[in-house]
Short mmCIF file of C-alpha atoms in Angstrom, two decimals:
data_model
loop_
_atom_site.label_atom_id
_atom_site.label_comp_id
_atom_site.label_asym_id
_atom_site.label_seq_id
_atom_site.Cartn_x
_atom_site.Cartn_y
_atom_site.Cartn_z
CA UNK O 1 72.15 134.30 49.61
CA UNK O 2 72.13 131.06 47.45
CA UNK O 3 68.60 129.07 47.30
CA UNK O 4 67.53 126.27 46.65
CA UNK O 5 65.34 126.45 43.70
CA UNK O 6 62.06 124.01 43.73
CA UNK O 7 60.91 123.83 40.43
CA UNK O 8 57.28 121.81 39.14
CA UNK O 9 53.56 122.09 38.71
CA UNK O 10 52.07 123.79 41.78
CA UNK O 11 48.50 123.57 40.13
CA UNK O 12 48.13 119.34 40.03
CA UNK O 13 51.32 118.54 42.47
CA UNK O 14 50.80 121.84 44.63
CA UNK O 15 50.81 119.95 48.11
CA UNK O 16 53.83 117.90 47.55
CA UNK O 17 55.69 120.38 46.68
CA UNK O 18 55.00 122.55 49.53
CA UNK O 19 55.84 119.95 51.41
CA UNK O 20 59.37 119.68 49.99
CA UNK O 21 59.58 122.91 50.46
CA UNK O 22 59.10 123.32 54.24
CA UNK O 23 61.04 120.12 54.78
CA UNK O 24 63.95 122.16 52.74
CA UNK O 25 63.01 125.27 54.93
CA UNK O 26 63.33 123.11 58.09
CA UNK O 27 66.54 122.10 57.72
CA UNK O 28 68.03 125.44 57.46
CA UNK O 29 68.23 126.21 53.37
CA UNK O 30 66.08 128.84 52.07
CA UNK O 31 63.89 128.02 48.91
CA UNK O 32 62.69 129.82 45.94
CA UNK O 33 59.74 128.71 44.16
CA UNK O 34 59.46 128.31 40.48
CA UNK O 35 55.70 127.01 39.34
CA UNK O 36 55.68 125.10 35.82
CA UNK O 37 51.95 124.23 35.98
CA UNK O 38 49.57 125.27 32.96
CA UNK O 39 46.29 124.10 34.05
CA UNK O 40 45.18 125.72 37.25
CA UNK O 41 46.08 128.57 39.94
CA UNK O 42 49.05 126.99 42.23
CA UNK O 43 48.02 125.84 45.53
CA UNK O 44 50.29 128.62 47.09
CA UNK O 45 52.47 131.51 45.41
CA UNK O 46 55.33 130.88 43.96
CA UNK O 47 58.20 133.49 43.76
CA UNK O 48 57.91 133.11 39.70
CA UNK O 49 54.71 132.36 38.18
CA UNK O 50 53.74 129.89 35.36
CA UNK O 51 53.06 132.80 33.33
CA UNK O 52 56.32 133.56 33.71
CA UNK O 53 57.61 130.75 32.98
CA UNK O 54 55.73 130.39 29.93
CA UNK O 55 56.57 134.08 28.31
CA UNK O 56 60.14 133.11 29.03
CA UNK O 57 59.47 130.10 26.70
CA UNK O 58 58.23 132.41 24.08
CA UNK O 59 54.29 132.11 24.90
CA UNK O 60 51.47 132.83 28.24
CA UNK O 61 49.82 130.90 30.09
CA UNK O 62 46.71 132.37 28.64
CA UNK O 63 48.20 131.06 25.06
CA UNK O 64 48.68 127.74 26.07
CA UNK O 65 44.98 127.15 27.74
CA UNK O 66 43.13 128.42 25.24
CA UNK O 67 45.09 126.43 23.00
CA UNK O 68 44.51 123.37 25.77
CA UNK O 69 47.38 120.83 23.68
CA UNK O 70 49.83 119.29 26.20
CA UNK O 71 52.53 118.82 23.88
CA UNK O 72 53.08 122.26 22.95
CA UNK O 73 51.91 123.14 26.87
CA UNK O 74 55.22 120.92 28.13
CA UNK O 75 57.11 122.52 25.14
CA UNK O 76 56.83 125.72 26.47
CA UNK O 77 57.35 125.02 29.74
CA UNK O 78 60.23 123.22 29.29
CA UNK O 79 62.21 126.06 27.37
CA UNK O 80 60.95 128.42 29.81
CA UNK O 81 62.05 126.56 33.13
CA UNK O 82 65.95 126.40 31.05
CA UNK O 83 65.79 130.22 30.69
CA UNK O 84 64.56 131.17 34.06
CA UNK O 85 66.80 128.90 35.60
CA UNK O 86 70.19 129.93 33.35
CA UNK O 87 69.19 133.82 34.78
CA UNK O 88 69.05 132.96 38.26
CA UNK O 89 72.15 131.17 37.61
CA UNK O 90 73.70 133.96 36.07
CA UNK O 91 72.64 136.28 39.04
CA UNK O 92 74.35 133.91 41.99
CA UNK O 93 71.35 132.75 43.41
CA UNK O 94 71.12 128.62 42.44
CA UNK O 95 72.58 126.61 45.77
CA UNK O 96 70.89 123.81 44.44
CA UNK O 97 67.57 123.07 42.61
CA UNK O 98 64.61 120.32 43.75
CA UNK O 99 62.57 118.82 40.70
CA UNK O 100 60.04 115.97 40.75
CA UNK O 101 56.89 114.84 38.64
CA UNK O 102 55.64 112.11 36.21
CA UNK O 103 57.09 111.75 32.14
CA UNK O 104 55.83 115.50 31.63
CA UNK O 105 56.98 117.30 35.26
CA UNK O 106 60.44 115.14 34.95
CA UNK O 107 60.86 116.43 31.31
CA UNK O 108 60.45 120.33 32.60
CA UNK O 109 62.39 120.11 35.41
CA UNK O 110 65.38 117.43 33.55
CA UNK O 111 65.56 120.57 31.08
CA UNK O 112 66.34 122.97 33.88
CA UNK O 113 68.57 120.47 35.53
CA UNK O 114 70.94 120.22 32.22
CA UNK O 115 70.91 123.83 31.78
CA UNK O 116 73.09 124.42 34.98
CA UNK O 117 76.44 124.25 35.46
CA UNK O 118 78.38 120.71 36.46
CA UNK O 119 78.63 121.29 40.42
CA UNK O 120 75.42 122.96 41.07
CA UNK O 121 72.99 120.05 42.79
CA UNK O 122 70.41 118.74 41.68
CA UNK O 123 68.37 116.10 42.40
CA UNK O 124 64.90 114.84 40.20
CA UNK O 125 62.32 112.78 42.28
CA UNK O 126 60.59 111.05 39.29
CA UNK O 127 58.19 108.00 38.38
CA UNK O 128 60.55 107.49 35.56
CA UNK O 129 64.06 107.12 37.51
CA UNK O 130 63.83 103.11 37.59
CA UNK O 131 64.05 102.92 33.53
CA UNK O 132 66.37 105.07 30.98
CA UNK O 133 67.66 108.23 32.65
CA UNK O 134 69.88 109.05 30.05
CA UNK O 135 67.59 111.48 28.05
CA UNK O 136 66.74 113.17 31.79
CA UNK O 137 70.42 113.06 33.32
CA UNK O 138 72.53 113.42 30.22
CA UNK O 139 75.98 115.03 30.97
CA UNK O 140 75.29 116.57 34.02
CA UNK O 141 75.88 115.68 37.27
CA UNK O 142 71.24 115.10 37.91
CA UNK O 143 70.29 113.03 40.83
CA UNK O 144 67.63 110.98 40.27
CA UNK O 145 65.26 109.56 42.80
CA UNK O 146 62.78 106.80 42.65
CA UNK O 147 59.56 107.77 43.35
CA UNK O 148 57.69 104.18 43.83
CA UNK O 149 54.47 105.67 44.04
CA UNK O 150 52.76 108.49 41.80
CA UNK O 151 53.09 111.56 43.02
CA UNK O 152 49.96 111.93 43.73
CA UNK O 153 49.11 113.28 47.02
CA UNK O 154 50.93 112.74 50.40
CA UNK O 155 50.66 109.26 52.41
CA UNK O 156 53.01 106.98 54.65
CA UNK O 157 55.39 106.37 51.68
CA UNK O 158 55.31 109.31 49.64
CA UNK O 159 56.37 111.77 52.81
CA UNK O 160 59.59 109.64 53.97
CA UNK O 161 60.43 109.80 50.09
CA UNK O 162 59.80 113.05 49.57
CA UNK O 163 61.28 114.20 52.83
CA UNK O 164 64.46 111.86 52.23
CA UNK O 165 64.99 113.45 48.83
CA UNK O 166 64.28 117.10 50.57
CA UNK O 167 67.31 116.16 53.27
CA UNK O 168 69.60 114.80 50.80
CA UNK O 169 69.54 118.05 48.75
CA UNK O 170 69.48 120.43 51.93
CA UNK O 171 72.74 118.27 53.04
CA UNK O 172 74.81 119.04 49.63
CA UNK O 173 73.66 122.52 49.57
CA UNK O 174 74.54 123.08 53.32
CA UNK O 175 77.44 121.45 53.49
CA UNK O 176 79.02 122.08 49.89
CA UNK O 177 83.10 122.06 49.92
CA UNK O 178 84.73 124.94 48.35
CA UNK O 179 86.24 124.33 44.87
CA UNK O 180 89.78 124.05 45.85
CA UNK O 181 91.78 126.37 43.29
CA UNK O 182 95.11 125.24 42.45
CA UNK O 183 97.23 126.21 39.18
CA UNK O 184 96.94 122.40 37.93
CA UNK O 185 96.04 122.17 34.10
CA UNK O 186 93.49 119.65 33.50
CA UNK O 187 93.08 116.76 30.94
CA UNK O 188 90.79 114.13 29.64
CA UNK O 189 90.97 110.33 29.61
CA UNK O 190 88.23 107.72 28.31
CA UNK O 191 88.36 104.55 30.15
CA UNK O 192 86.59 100.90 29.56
CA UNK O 193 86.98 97.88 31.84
CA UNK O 194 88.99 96.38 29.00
CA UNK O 195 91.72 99.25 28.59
CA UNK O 196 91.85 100.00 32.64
CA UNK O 197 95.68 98.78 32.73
CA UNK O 198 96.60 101.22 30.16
CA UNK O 199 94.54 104.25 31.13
CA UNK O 200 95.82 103.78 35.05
CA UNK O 201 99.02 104.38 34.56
CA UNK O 202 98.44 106.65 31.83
CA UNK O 203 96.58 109.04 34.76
CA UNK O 204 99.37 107.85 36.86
CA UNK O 205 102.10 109.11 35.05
CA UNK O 206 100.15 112.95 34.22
CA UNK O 207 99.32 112.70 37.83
CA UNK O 208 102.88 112.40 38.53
CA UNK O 209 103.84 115.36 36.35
CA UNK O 210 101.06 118.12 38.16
CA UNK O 211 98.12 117.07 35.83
CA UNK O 212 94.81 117.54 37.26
CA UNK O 213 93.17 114.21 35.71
CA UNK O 214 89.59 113.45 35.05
CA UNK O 215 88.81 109.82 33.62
CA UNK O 216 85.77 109.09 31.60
CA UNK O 217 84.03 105.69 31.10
CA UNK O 218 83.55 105.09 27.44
CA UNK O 219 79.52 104.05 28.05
CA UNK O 220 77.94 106.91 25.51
CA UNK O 221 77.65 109.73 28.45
CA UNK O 222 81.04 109.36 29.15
CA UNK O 223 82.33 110.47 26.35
CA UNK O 224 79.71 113.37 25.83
CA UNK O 225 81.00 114.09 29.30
CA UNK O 226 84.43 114.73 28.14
CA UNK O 227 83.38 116.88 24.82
CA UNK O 228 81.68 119.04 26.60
CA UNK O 229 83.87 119.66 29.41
CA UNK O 230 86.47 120.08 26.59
CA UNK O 231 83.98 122.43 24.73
CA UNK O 232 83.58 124.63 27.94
CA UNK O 233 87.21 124.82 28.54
CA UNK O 234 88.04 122.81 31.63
CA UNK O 235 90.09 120.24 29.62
CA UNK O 236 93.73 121.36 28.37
CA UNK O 237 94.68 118.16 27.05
CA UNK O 238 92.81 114.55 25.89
CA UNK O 239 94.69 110.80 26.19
CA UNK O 240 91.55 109.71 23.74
CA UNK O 241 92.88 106.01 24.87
CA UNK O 242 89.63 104.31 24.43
CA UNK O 243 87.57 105.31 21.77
CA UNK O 244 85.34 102.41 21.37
CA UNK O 245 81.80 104.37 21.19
CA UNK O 246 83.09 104.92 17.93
CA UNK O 247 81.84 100.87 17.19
CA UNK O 248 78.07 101.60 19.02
CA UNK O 249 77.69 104.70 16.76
CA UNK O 250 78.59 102.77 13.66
CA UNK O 251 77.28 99.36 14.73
CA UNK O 252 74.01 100.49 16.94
CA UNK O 253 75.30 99.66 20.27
CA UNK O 254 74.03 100.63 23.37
CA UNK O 255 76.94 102.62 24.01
CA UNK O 256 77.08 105.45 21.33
CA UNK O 257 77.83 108.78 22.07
CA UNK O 258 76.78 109.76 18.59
CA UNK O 259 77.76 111.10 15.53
CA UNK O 260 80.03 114.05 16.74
CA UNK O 261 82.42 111.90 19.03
CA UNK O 262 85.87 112.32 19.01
CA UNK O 263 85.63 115.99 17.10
CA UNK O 264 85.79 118.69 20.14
CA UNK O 265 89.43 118.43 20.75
CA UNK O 266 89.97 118.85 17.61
CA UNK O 267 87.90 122.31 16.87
CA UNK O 268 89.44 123.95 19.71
CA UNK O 269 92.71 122.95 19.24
CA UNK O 270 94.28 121.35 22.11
CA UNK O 271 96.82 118.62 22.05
CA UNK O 272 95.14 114.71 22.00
CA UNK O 273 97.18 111.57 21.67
CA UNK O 274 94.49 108.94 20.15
CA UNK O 275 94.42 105.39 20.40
CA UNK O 276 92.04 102.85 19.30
CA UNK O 277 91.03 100.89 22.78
CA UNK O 278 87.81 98.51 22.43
CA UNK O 279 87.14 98.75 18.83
CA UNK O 280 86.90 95.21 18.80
CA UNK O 281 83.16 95.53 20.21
CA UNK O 282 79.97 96.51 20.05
CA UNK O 283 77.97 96.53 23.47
CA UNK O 284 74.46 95.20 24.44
CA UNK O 285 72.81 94.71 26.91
CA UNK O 286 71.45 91.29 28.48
CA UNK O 287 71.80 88.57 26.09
CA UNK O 288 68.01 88.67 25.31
CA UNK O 289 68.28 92.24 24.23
CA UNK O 290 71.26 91.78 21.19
CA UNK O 291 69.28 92.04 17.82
CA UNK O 292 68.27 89.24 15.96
CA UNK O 293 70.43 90.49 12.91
CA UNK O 294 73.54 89.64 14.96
CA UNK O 295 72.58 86.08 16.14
CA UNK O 296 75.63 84.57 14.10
CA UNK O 297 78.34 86.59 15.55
CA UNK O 298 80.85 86.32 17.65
CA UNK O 299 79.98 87.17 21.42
CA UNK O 300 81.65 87.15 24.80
CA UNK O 301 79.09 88.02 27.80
CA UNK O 302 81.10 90.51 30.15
CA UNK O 303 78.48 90.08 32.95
CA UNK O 304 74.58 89.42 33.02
CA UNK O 305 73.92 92.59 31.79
CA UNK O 306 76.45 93.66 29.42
CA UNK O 307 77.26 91.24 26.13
CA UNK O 308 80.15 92.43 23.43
CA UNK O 309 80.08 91.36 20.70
CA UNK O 310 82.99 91.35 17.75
CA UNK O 311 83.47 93.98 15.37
CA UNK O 312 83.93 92.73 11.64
CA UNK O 313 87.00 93.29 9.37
CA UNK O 314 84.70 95.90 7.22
CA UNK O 315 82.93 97.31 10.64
CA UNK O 316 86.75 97.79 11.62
CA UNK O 317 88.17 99.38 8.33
CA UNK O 318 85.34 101.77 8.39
CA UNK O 319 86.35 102.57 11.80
CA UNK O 320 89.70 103.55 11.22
CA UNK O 321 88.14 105.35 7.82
CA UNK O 322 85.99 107.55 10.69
CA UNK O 323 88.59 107.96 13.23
CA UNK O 324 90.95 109.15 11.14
CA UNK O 325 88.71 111.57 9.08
CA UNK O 326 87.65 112.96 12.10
CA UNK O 327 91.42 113.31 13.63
CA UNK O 328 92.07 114.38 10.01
CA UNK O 329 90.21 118.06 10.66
CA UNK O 330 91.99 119.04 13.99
CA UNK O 331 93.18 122.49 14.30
CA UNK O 332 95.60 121.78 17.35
CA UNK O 333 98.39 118.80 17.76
CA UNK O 334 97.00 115.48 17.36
CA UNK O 335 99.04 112.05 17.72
CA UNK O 336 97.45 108.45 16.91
CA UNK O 337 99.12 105.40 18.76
CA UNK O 338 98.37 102.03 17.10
CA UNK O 339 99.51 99.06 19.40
CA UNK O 340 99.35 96.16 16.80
CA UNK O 341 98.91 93.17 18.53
CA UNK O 342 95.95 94.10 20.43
CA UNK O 343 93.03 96.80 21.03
CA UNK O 344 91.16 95.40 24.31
CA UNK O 345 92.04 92.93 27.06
CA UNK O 346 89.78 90.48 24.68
CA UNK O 347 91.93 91.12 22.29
CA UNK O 348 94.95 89.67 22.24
CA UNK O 349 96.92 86.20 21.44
CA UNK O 350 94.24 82.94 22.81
CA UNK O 351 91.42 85.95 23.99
CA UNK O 352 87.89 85.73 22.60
CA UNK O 353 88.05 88.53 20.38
CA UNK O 354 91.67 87.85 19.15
CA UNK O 355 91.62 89.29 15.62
CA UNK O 356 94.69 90.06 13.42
CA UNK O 357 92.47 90.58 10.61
CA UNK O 358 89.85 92.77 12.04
CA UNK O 359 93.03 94.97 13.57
CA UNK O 360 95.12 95.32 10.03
CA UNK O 361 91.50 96.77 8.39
CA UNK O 362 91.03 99.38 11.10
CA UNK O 363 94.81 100.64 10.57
CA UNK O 364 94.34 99.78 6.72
CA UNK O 365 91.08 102.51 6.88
CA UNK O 366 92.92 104.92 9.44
CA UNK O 367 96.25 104.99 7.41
CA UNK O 368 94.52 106.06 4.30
CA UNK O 369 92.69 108.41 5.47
CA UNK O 370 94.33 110.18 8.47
CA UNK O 371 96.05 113.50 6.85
CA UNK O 372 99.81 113.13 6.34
CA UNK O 373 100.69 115.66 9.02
CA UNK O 374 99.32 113.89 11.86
CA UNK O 375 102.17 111.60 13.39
CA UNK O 376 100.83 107.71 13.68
CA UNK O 377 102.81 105.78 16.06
CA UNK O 378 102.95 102.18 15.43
CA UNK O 379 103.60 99.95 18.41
CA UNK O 380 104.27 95.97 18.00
CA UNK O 381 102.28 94.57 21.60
CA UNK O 382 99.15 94.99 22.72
CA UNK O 383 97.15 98.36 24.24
CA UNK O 384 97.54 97.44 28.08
CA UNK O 385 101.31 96.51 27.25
CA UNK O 386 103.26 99.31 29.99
CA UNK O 387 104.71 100.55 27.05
CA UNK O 388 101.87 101.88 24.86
CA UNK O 389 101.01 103.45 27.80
CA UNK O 390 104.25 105.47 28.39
CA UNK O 391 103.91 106.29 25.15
CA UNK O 392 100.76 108.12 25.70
CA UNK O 393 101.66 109.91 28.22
CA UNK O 394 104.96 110.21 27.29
CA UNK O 395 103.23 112.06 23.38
CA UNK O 396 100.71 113.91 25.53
CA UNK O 397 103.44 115.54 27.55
CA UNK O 398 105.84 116.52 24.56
CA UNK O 399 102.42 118.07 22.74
CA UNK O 400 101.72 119.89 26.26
CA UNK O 401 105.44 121.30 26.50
CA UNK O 402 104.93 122.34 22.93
CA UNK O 403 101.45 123.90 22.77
CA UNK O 404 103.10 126.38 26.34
CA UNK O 405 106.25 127.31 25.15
CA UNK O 406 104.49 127.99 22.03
#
């Protein structure tokens, strides 16, 4: 029988956890206790003990309070939650995992949470969850729930928190769909409010074909997203439309997906037609957050919290330089579509970011560099012209046909 695993410090957060874990009891899912806490006996047994825990992260419990340094404690702890939890996994017995704690107990239980396959619930009750979740949450599909208060014993607000978090996690697990199999292959597409025209009726036209189609929002995560998927083998096929994290890794955006973007299609082998959506910018956040450095460029404020600001005309040939070395070491069929009048909605004849000059150095840096095999489709309109994006689909679907008859 699947469980729902509660995982945290049952020494200093003992009560609150029990409590999550009758509330999960309550409702009808059975739990399994993991305990993560290095400083004292848990308030009640767990079904796998700190110690545990801590030998599966390659020291004891005995180890770590003799040597009494909380660093290397939540080291420990935190590779030792991962490896308990992947076994458990592996075994059949995860319906759904519970998590919740300060920086430290978020950090234990976050490592866990990533470990587990895309699917799986989770949910994180943290003091942290109103700031950046990105180093908690990552690529995986983590829940993360406000706390408002420590968690530090039980009172009026803590219990209708704690028990809404226990209920929402008891509902997925209980009432989880079955994963509907079907003989659909399934591909990638990256997504930005400014290339949305061309990468809906990109999906439209797969979607028309059989394709199973999964879209990813350029924003840093969503492109991490996508590698990995395409990494693990879900994705068959990538329409790399929008491939403007590219700019935040080379620029120091807020939307980098760093330094290995754009390479996992390539080292698996399976087809990608490329494009060069949103290269014309660089995001921020809030006005008051763009560095001083860039006070004399060229911005356009999407919304109160997002600003974009203009790539250069070196920014963009050393762009194209990195797309196309990247492109450059596929092992499977790659295609690069350039529309020439335009990379973004911003950019384009009388918009903002309108830049002939900026565009003719990125294809300057990727025609010099991308390898003389790989096809490069040049296109005179703009990206969310119909046509680029029939020829997207249109490439995709040739280097599909190809790589099965093949």
């Amino acid at each position: 029988m699947k469980k729902v695993v509660v995982l945290g410090a049952l020494d200093t957060k003992g009560l609150e956890f029990q409590f999550v874990r009758d509330q999960l009891e309550a409702c009808g899912a059975a739990a399994f206790v993991i305990d993560t806490g290095v400083l004292g006996e848990p308030l009640f047994p767990p079904d796998i003990t700190a110690d545990e825990v801590a030998r599966a992260g390659g020291s004891s419990i005995e180890q770590l309070r003799q040597l009494n340094d909380r660093g290397t404690a939540i080291a420990v702890m935190t590779r030792g939650a991962a490896e308990i939890i992947i076994g458990l996994e592996r075994q059949g017995m995860v319906g759904g995992v519970f998590g919740m704690g300060g920086t430290a107990g978020t950090t234990v239980a976050a490592s866990a949470l990533q470990a587990l396959p895309i699917g799986i619930p989770k949910l994180l009750v943290s003091t942290v969850a109103s700031g950046n979740t990105r180093p908690y949450v990552g690529v995986k599909d983590i829940t993360m729930m406000y706390s408002v208060v420590d968690i530090a014993g039980l009172n009026r607000l803590s219990r209708r928190i704690l028990s809404n978090a226990a209920h929402a996690l008891a509902g997925m697990v209980l009432n989880m769909v079955d994963e509907v199999e079907d003989d659909k292959v399934t591909l990638g597409i990256t997504m930005f409010g400014v290339t949305t025209p061309c990468a809906t009726r990109v999906r439209e036209i797969l979607e028309e074909q059989g394709y199973d189609l999964l879209v990813f929002h350029a924003t840093g995560t969503g492109g991490l997203a996508m590698e990995e998927l395409i990494k693990a083998g879900y994705i068959k096929g990538v329409a790399d439309i929008t491939t403007t994290e590219l700019a935040d890794e080379l620029v120091g955006g807020v939307f980098s997906a760093g330094p290995n973007r754009l390479e996992a299609a390539g080292a698996v082998g399976i087809p990608q037609v490329v494009s060069v959506g949103a290269l014309d910018m660089v995001n921020f956040g809030a006005p008051d957050t763009v560095p001083i450095q860039f006070k004399e460029r060229t911005f356009y404020q999407h919304n109160p919290t997002t600003t974009l600001m203009r790539t250069t005309v070196d920014e963009n040939r050393e762009l194209g330089r990195r797309l196309a070395l990247k492109l450059s070491d596929a092992t499977g069929p790659t295609i690069v579509v350039f529309p020439k009048k335009g990379v973004s909605l911003l950019d384009m004849d009388d918009k903002p970011f309108s830049g002939t000059e900026e565009r003719q150095a990125l294809y300057e840096g990727m025609k010099q560099h991308l390898r003389s095999d790989i096809r490069l489709v040049e296109l005179e309109t703009h990206i969310n012209d119909t046509v680029v994006a029939e020829s997207i689909a249109g490439y995709l679907l040739e280097l599909l046909t190809q790589k099965k008859e093949g």
